[in-house]
Coordinates of C-alpha atoms in Angstrom, one line a residue:
M115 CA 216.5 3.9 17.7
K116 CA 218.5 1.3 15.3
F117 CA 221.1 1.8 12.7
E118 CA 224.3 0.2 11.5
H119 CA 227.4 2.7 11.4
I120 CA 230.8 1.8 9.5
T121 CA 233.7 3.9 10.6
L122 CA 236.8 3.7 8.0
G123 CA 240.0 2.9 9.0
Q124 CA 242.6 5.7 8.5
R125 CA 245.3 7.6 10.1
V126 CA 245.0 11.3 10.1
M127 CA 248.3 14.0 11.1
F128 CA 247.4 17.6 11.6
G129 CA 250.0 20.0 12.4
S130 CA 250.4 23.5 10.5
G131 CA 254.3 23.4 9.0
Q132 CA 254.5 19.9 9.9
S133 CA 253.7 17.9 6.6
A134 CA 257.4 17.0 5.6
A135 CA 258.1 15.2 9.0
N136 CA 254.9 13.8 9.2
L137 CA 255.0 12.5 5.6
A138 CA 258.4 11.2 6.1
A139 CA 257.7 9.6 9.4
E140 CA 254.5 7.7 7.1
V141 CA 256.8 6.8 4.2
A142 CA 259.3 5.1 6.8
R143 CA 256.0 3.2 9.0
L144 CA 255.0 1.9 5.5
D145 CA 258.3 0.9 4.3
A146 CA 258.0 2.5 0.7
S147 CA 260.8 3.1 -1.3
R148 CA 259.4 3.9 -4.6
V149 CA 257.0 6.8 -3.7
M150 CA 255.2 8.9 -7.1
V151 CA 253.9 12.2 -6.3
I152 CA 251.1 13.6 -7.7
A153 CA 250.6 17.1 -7.9
S154 CA 249.7 19.6 -10.7
E155 CA 252.2 21.8 -11.9
F156 CA 250.3 24.7 -9.7
E157 CA 250.5 22.4 -6.8
R158 CA 254.4 21.7 -7.5
S159 CA 256.0 24.1 -5.2
M160 CA 253.4 22.9 -2.1
A161 CA 254.3 19.4 -3.1
K162 CA 258.1 20.3 -3.0
T163 CA 257.8 21.5 0.5
A164 CA 255.7 18.2 1.5
T165 CA 258.4 15.8 0.3
A166 CA 261.3 17.5 1.5
Q167 CA 262.2 14.9 3.8
I168 CA 261.6 11.6 1.1
S169 CA 263.2 10.9 -2.4
P170 CA 260.8 10.3 -4.9
A171 CA 260.9 7.9 -7.4
L172 CA 258.2 9.7 -9.8
W173 CA 256.3 13.0 -10.1
W174 CA 253.2 12.8 -11.8
D175 CA 251.9 16.5 -12.9
E176 CA 248.7 15.8 -15.7
V177 CA 246.2 16.3 -13.2
I178 CA 242.5 17.1 -14.9
M179 CA 239.1 18.0 -13.2
H180 CA 236.8 15.0 -13.1
V181 CA 239.5 12.5 -13.9
P182 CA 239.0 11.6 -17.1
V183 CA 239.4 7.7 -18.0
E184 CA 242.3 8.3 -20.6
A185 CA 244.1 10.2 -18.2
A186 CA 243.8 7.7 -15.1
E187 CA 245.1 5.2 -17.5
R188 CA 248.2 6.9 -18.3
A189 CA 248.7 7.5 -14.7
R190 CA 248.1 3.9 -13.7
S191 CA 250.7 2.9 -16.7
A192 CA 253.5 5.0 -15.4
A193 CA 252.8 3.5 -11.4
N194 CA 253.2 0.1 -13.3
E195 CA 256.1 0.8 -15.1
N196 CA 258.1 2.5 -12.3
D197 CA 257.1 -0.1 -9.7
V198 CA 255.5 2.3 -7.4
D199 CA 254.7 1.1 -3.9
L200 CA 252.7 4.0 -2.2
L201 CA 251.3 7.2 -4.0
V202 CA 251.6 10.7 -2.5
C203 CA 249.2 13.2 -3.6
V204 CA 249.5 16.6 -3.0
G205 CA 246.7 19.4 -3.8
G206 CA 243.1 19.2 -4.3
G207 CA 240.3 17.1 -4.9
S208 CA 240.9 16.5 -8.6
T209 CA 244.6 15.6 -7.2
T210 CA 243.2 13.2 -4.5
G211 CA 240.8 12.0 -7.2
L212 CA 243.7 10.7 -9.3
A213 CA 245.3 9.1 -7.2
K214 CA 242.4 6.9 -6.2
A215 CA 241.8 6.3 -9.9
I216 CA 245.3 4.7 -9.8
A217 CA 244.5 2.8 -6.6
L218 CA 241.3 1.6 -7.8
T219 CA 243.2 -0.8 -10.2
T220 CA 246.5 -1.2 -8.8
G221 CA 246.0 -1.5 -5.0
I222 CA 248.8 0.9 -4.2
P223 CA 248.4 2.1 -1.0
I224 CA 247.7 6.2 -1.1
V225 CA 249.3 8.8 1.7
A226 CA 247.3 12.2 0.6
V227 CA 247.8 16.0 1.6
P228 CA 245.5 18.0 0.9
T229 CA 245.7 21.5 -0.4
T230 CA 241.8 23.0 -0.2
Y231 CA 238.9 21.4 2.0
A232 CA 237.5 19.2 -0.9
G233 CA 237.3 16.3 1.7
S234 CA 238.0 13.6 -0.9
E235 CA 240.8 12.3 0.9
A236 CA 238.9 10.6 3.9
T237 CA 236.3 8.8 2.1
N238 CA 236.7 5.7 -0.1
V239 CA 234.4 7.3 -3.3
W240 CA 236.3 7.2 -6.5
G241 CA 234.6 9.1 -9.7
V242 CA 236.3 9.0 -13.4
T243 CA 234.8 10.8 -16.2
E244 CA 234.1 9.0 -20.0
D245 CA 231.8 10.0 -22.5
R246 CA 230.0 12.8 -21.1
T247 CA 229.5 10.6 -17.9
K248 CA 230.6 11.0 -14.2
T249 CA 230.8 7.4 -13.1
T250 CA 231.1 6.9 -9.0
G251 CA 232.1 4.3 -6.7
V252 CA 232.9 2.9 -3.4
D253 CA 235.8 0.8 -2.7
D254 CA 238.1 0.9 0.6
R255 CA 241.2 0.5 -2.0
V256 CA 240.9 3.9 -2.8
L257 CA 240.5 5.3 0.9
P258 CA 244.1 6.9 1.7
V259 CA 245.7 4.9 4.4
T260 CA 247.0 8.8 5.8
V261 CA 246.0 11.9 5.8
V262 CA 248.5 14.8 6.2
Y263 CA 247.0 18.0 7.3
D264 CA 248.9 21.1 7.3
A265 CA 246.8 24.6 7.4
D266 CA 250.0 26.1 6.0
F267 CA 249.2 25.1 2.3
T268 CA 245.7 26.7 2.5
R269 CA 246.9 30.4 3.4
T270 CA 247.7 30.8 -0.2
L271 CA 244.5 29.2 -1.4
P272 CA 242.8 32.5 -2.8
V273 CA 239.5 33.7 -0.7
E274 CA 237.0 33.0 -3.7
L275 CA 238.4 29.4 -4.1
S276 CA 238.6 28.9 -0.3
V277 CA 234.8 29.6 -0.4
S278 CA 233.6 27.5 -2.9
S279 CA 236.2 24.6 -1.7
G280 CA 234.9 25.3 1.9
L281 CA 231.1 25.2 1.1
N282 CA 231.8 22.0 -1.0
A283 CA 233.0 21.0 2.0
L284 CA 229.3 22.1 3.7
A285 CA 227.9 20.1 0.9
H286 CA 229.2 17.0 2.5
C287 CA 227.7 17.8 5.8
I288 CA 224.1 18.7 4.4
D289 CA 223.8 15.5 1.8
S290 CA 225.2 13.4 4.9
L291 CA 221.9 14.4 7.0
W292 CA 219.2 12.5 4.4
A293 CA 221.9 10.5 2.3
P294 CA 221.0 6.6 2.0
G295 CA 223.5 5.9 4.9
A296 CA 222.3 8.4 7.1
D297 CA 222.5 7.6 11.0
P298 CA 222.9 9.2 14.1
I299 CA 226.6 9.6 14.3
N300 CA 227.2 10.9 10.7
R301 CA 224.8 13.6 11.7
A302 CA 226.3 14.5 14.6
L303 CA 229.9 14.7 12.9
A304 CA 228.0 16.4 9.7
L305 CA 226.5 19.2 12.2
E306 CA 230.0 19.8 14.2
G307 CA 231.4 20.2 10.9
A308 CA 229.1 22.5 9.4
R309 CA 229.5 24.8 12.5
A310 CA 233.2 24.2 12.2
L311 CA 233.0 25.3 8.5
A312 CA 230.7 28.5 9.2
I313 CA 233.1 30.0 11.8
G314 CA 236.4 28.7 9.8
L315 CA 234.9 30.5 6.4
A316 CA 234.0 33.7 7.9
G317 CA 237.2 34.1 9.8
V318 CA 239.1 33.1 6.6
V319 CA 237.2 35.9 4.7
A320 CA 238.0 38.3 7.0
N321 CA 241.8 37.4 7.4
P322 CA 242.9 35.1 4.7
K323 CA 246.2 34.6 6.4
D324 CA 244.7 33.7 9.7
L325 CA 246.1 29.9 10.5
A326 CA 243.5 29.4 13.0
A327 CA 240.6 30.2 10.7
R328 CA 242.4 28.2 8.3
E329 CA 242.7 25.0 10.9
Q330 CA 239.1 25.5 12.1
T331 CA 238.2 25.3 8.3
L332 CA 240.4 22.3 7.4
H333 CA 239.2 20.5 10.7
G334 CA 235.2 21.1 9.7
A335 CA 236.3 19.7 5.6
Y336 CA 237.1 16.7 7.5
L337 CA 234.3 16.0 9.6
A338 CA 232.1 16.4 6.8
A339 CA 234.3 14.2 4.6
V340 CA 234.0 11.5 7.3
S341 CA 230.5 12.2 7.7
F342 CA 229.5 12.0 3.6
A343 CA 232.0 8.6 3.9
S344 CA 229.3 7.0 5.9
A345 CA 226.3 8.7 4.5
G346 CA 227.0 8.3 0.9
S347 CA 226.1 10.4 -2.0
G348 CA 222.3 12.2 -1.6
L349 CA 220.3 14.0 -4.1
H350 CA 223.1 17.3 -4.1
H351 CA 226.0 15.0 -5.1
K352 CA 223.9 13.0 -7.6
I353 CA 222.9 16.5 -9.3
C354 CA 226.6 18.0 -9.3
H355 CA 227.8 14.9 -10.4
V356 CA 225.9 15.1 -13.5
L357 CA 226.7 18.8 -13.8
G358 CA 230.4 18.2 -13.8
G359 CA 230.7 14.9 -15.6
T360 CA 228.8 15.7 -18.6
F361 CA 228.6 19.8 -18.6
N362 CA 232.4 20.3 -17.2
L363 CA 231.4 22.5 -14.7
P364 CA 233.7 23.6 -12.4
H365 CA 233.6 21.3 -9.1
A366 CA 233.6 23.2 -5.7
Q367 CA 231.5 26.2 -8.0
T368 CA 228.9 23.6 -8.7
H369 CA 228.5 22.6 -5.2
A370 CA 228.6 26.1 -3.5
T371 CA 226.1 27.3 -6.1
V372 CA 223.2 24.2 -6.1
L373 CA 223.7 23.7 -2.2
P374 CA 220.9 26.1 -1.0
C375 CA 218.4 24.9 -4.1
V376 CA 218.4 21.1 -2.5
L377 CA 218.5 22.6 1.0
A378 CA 215.2 24.5 0.6
F379 CA 213.8 21.3 -1.5
N380 CA 214.6 18.7 1.0
A381 CA 214.5 21.0 4.2
P382 CA 210.6 20.9 5.1
A383 CA 210.6 17.1 4.9
V384 CA 213.0 16.9 7.9
P385 CA 212.1 19.8 10.6
E386 CA 213.8 18.7 13.4
T387 CA 217.3 18.3 11.7
A388 CA 216.6 21.6 9.4
A389 CA 216.6 23.1 13.1
R390 CA 219.6 21.7 14.4
L391 CA 221.6 23.1 10.7
A392 CA 220.3 26.1 11.4
A393 CA 221.8 26.3 15.1
A394 CA 224.8 24.6 13.5
L395 CA 225.2 27.6 11.0
G396 CA 224.9 30.0 13.9
R397 CA 221.6 31.3 13.2
P398 CA 218.8 29.3 15.1
A399 CA 215.1 29.3 14.3
I400 CA 213.4 32.5 16.1
E401 CA 210.5 31.8 17.9
G402 CA 207.5 31.0 15.8
Q403 CA 209.8 30.6 12.8
E404 CA 209.7 27.4 11.0
A405 CA 212.4 25.2 10.7
A406 CA 213.0 24.9 7.1
P407 CA 212.9 28.6 6.0
A408 CA 215.7 29.2 8.9
A409 CA 218.0 26.4 7.8
V410 CA 217.6 28.3 4.2
E411 CA 218.3 31.8 5.9
A412 CA 221.2 30.6 7.9
L413 CA 222.6 29.1 4.7
N414 CA 222.2 32.3 2.5
A415 CA 223.1 34.6 5.3
L416 CA 226.5 32.2 5.8
R417 CA 226.7 32.8 1.8
D418 CA 226.2 36.6 1.8
T419 CA 229.1 36.5 4.3
L420 CA 231.1 34.8 2.1
D421 CA 230.0 36.4 -1.5
A422 CA 229.6 32.9 -2.3
P423 CA 229.1 31.8 -6.1
T424 CA 225.4 32.3 -7.0
A425 CA 224.5 31.4 -10.6
L426 CA 225.4 27.9 -12.8
A427 CA 225.1 30.6 -15.6
D428 CA 228.5 31.8 -14.7
Y429 CA 230.3 28.7 -15.4
G430 CA 228.7 27.8 -18.7
F431 CA 225.4 25.9 -18.1
T432 CA 222.6 27.2 -20.4
A433 CA 218.8 27.2 -20.0
A434 CA 219.3 24.3 -23.2
D435 CA 221.2 22.3 -20.9
I436 CA 218.5 21.9 -18.3
P437 CA 216.0 19.1 -19.8
E438 CA 219.2 16.4 -20.5
A439 CA 220.7 17.4 -16.8
T440 CA 216.9 16.7 -15.6
Q441 CA 216.7 13.1 -17.3
R442 CA 220.3 12.3 -16.2
V443 CA 219.7 13.5 -12.5
L444 CA 216.4 11.5 -12.3
K445 CA 218.2 8.0 -13.0
A446 CA 220.3 8.7 -10.2
V447 CA 217.8 10.0 -7.4
P448 CA 218.6 8.0 -4.4
A449 CA 215.6 6.3 -2.8
S450 CA 216.4 7.5 0.6
N451 CA 215.8 11.5 -0.1
P452 CA 213.2 12.8 2.1
V453 CA 211.1 14.1 -0.7
T454 CA 209.5 12.3 -3.8
V455 CA 211.8 13.9 -7.0
T456 CA 209.6 14.5 -10.0
D457 CA 211.1 16.0 -13.6
G458 CA 209.3 19.5 -12.6
D459 CA 211.4 19.3 -9.4
I460 CA 214.5 19.0 -10.8
T461 CA 213.5 21.2 -13.8
A462 CA 212.6 24.3 -11.2
L463 CA 215.6 23.1 -9.2
L464 CA 218.3 23.6 -11.9
T465 CA 216.3 26.7 -13.3
A466 CA 216.9 28.4 -9.8
A467 CA 220.6 27.4 -9.7
L468 CA 220.6 28.8 -13.2
N469 CA 219.6 32.0 -12.5
G470 CA 221.2 32.3 -9.1
T471 CA 217.6 32.3 -6.8
T472 CA 216.7 29.9 -4.1
P473 CA 213.5 28.9 -3.9
A474 CA 211.3 29.4 -1.0
P475 CA 210.9 26.1 1.1
S476 CA 207.5 24.5 0.3
T477 CA 205.1 21.5 1.4
P478 CA 206.8 18.5 0.1
S479 CA 205.8 15.2 -0.6
L480 CA 207.3 13.0 1.2
T481 CA 208.6 9.6 0.3

């Protein structure tokens, strides 16, 4: 066994109903006096709750999915003009993404208060979109110095969005199993994150107000993000970045829809990992069953329980979009992917995701 693992330095404060006190303590610890609060209009009430014990200098609500460069520039200018010394983002992945875009060029630290299971708050990955192309990168300046988790905020998240956001987190886990920086440590984090997400999301669907289920899901989303921050973007995320940036598909729903197709494609090449994933999802392989089908069946059983999104066609993607998407994805495929990727593979995978079908695992062409 030989590997190099990096754990990102970040403070995590987890406590339901404790966001205002925890955020105030962090603002004081960081000696910040000019706080910019980033929250969409929809997220404003939660942001007011979280910031009840501080006095923000600036509120910013222009939050746009996939962080267009022009919107990022306006927010950066506002931060500079108001001498902001701390960014507090309260919301989902788009809100955190905007804070990261500001921090990338200004160096202003971030305290993140997540209200979904997006996981962006625990990574040093940034992304902006320009000319129908989403560009991502890694920079420690965008890693929030502190994450304030309060599961109370997720109790008002509609079940449908909870499911897609939670499956987005599960995609972080699964991609971390074979991404460029995959190692035994982040695989362990990813598999435990998958276990927690499967249990938590089932509980959320059964009772959306169940705080324990919400906490379990939020805990799993954090583990997913930490593993992803170390492992990096695998094939799944490269595909979804193309679909989001080029075709403006909704982030969480796209991840939730594409995930079983990528798992079916890659799992046959890593049977031991696939077996561990099936067990983590609560449906270990039965005697005589191969690991890859077991993992795919476990994921699809969870998706059935959750009534998960099934088809990219439901979000505006069309068959006419597949050729362009395929060529863009092929340029971004990580060399670490356990299966050799061809034009035909991506075309078939996107066709399955478009129509809402999961291809059966097949004999892989190993890299």
